[in-house]
GROMACS .gro file of C-alpha atoms in nm:
model
   89
    1MET     CA    1   7.158  10.781   8.881
    2ILE     CA    2   6.931  10.548   8.989
    3GLY     CA    3   6.663  10.674   9.300
    4ASN     CA    4   6.797  11.038   9.235
    5THR     CA    5   6.567  11.339   9.049
    6LEU     CA    6   6.762  11.570   8.819
    7SER     CA    7   6.811  11.881   9.089
    8GLU     CA    8   6.920  11.615   9.338
    9PHE     CA    9   7.172  11.463   9.042
   10VAL     CA   10   7.292  11.831   8.992
   11ASP     CA   11   7.282  11.918   9.338
   12ASP     CA   12   7.514  11.660   9.424
   13ILE     CA   13   7.762  11.701   9.179
   14LEU     CA   14   7.783  12.065   9.179
   15THR     CA   15   7.805  12.048   9.590
   16MET     CA   16   8.091  11.812   9.554
   17GLY     CA   17   8.288  12.035   9.338
   18GLY     CA   18   8.373  11.782   9.027
   19PRO     CA   19   8.343  11.422   9.119
   20GLU     CA   20   8.317  11.103   8.967
   21LYS     CA   21   8.017  11.020   8.937
   22GLU     CA   22   7.820  10.696   8.785
   23PHE     CA   23   7.477  10.697   8.634
   24LEU     CA   24   7.275  10.467   8.457
   25PHE     CA   25   7.097  10.537   8.112
   26ARG     CA   26   6.884  10.305   7.955
   27GLY     CA   27   7.046  10.011   8.081
   28LYS     CA   28   7.435  10.103   8.030
   29LYS     CA   29   7.653  10.286   8.284
   30TYR     CA   30   7.846  10.575   8.239
   31ILE     CA   31   8.089  10.775   8.453
   32LEU     CA   32   8.109  11.134   8.459
   33GLN     CA   33   8.463  11.286   8.579
   34CYS     CA   34   8.631  11.638   8.615
   35GLN     CA   35   8.937  11.742   8.670
   36LYS     CA   36   9.207  11.980   8.589
   37TYR     CA   37   9.305  12.004   8.229
   38GLU     CA   38   9.660  11.850   8.160
   39ALA     CA   39   9.729  12.049   7.865
   40ASN     CA   40   9.599  12.387   8.022
   41PRO     CA   41   9.595  12.361   8.421
   42SER     CA   42   9.375  12.693   8.419
   43LEU     CA   43   9.077  12.506   8.279
   44MET     CA   44   8.855  12.211   8.382
   45GLU     CA   45   8.789  11.914   8.191
   46LEU     CA   46   8.455  11.719   8.236
   47VAL     CA   47   8.452  11.407   8.016
   48ILE     CA   48   8.154  11.129   8.023
   49PHE     CA   49   8.234  10.783   7.916
   50GLU     CA   50   8.031  10.424   7.907
   51CYS     CA   51   8.169  10.191   8.185
   52PHE     CA   52   8.264   9.858   8.045
   53GLY     CA   53   8.283  10.026   7.677
   54ASP     CA   54   8.605  10.072   7.493
   55GLU     CA   55   8.609  10.424   7.671
   56ASN     CA   56   8.554  10.676   7.415
   57TYR     CA   57   8.423  10.996   7.521
   58VAL     CA   58   8.055  11.047   7.494
   59PHE     CA   59   8.119  11.398   7.590
   60ARG     CA   60   8.391  11.608   7.704
   61CYS     CA   61   8.481  11.982   7.749
   62HIS     CA   62   8.636  12.257   7.861
   63GLY     CA   63   8.588  12.531   8.079
   64LYS     CA   64   8.704  12.778   8.323
   65ASP     CA   65   8.555  12.588   8.598
   66PHE     CA   66   8.330  12.282   8.678
   67ARG     CA   67   7.984  12.472   8.708
   68GLU     CA   68   8.054  12.605   8.335
   69CYS     CA   69   8.146  12.252   8.201
   70PHE     CA   70   7.842  12.139   8.346
   71GLU     CA   71   7.664  12.395   8.181
   72GLN     CA   72   7.801  12.309   7.841
   73PHE     CA   73   7.689  11.961   7.927
   74GLU     CA   74   7.332  12.012   8.035
   75LYS     CA   75   7.277  12.184   7.699
   76ALA     CA   76   7.454  11.901   7.473
   77ILE     CA   77   7.256  11.653   7.265
   78ILE     CA   78   7.446  11.323   7.346
   79PHE     CA   79   7.249  11.032   7.452
   80ASP     CA   80   6.981  10.902   7.188
   81GLY     CA   81   6.984  11.305   7.018
   82MET     CA   82   6.809  11.428   7.320
   83GLU     CA   83   6.937  11.708   7.540
   84SER     CA   84   7.140  11.561   7.851
   85VAL     CA   85   6.936  11.732   8.091
   86LYS     CA   86   6.605  11.555   7.985
   87TYR     CA   87   6.712  11.204   7.998
   88PHE     CA   88   6.716  11.203   8.401
   89VAL     CA   89   6.353  11.277   8.407
   0.00000   0.00000   0.00000
C-alpha cells in the first residue's frame, strides 16, 4: 500500500467491490482477495496471505458481502498484534 493513505486504501477496495489487492507491510508483500465462498456461494470470502511465502492465510473470513468481510478485517489483530487498521497509518 505504498503511497496510499488508509482512507484511500479502504476507498479503493470498497469501490472496486472486492478486488485482489497487493500491499506492503514491514517489507513483506501481501495479497488481499475477496470472492464468492465456494462452500456457500451466498457468502463472500476475504483472505490475506503473504506473497512468495507458504501461502498460509494471515487472515480469512466469511460474510454476506465484501463490506462485512472488510469490517471484520479492520477489527482483526493480525499484524504483529496490531489491529489491522493501525498498520496502514
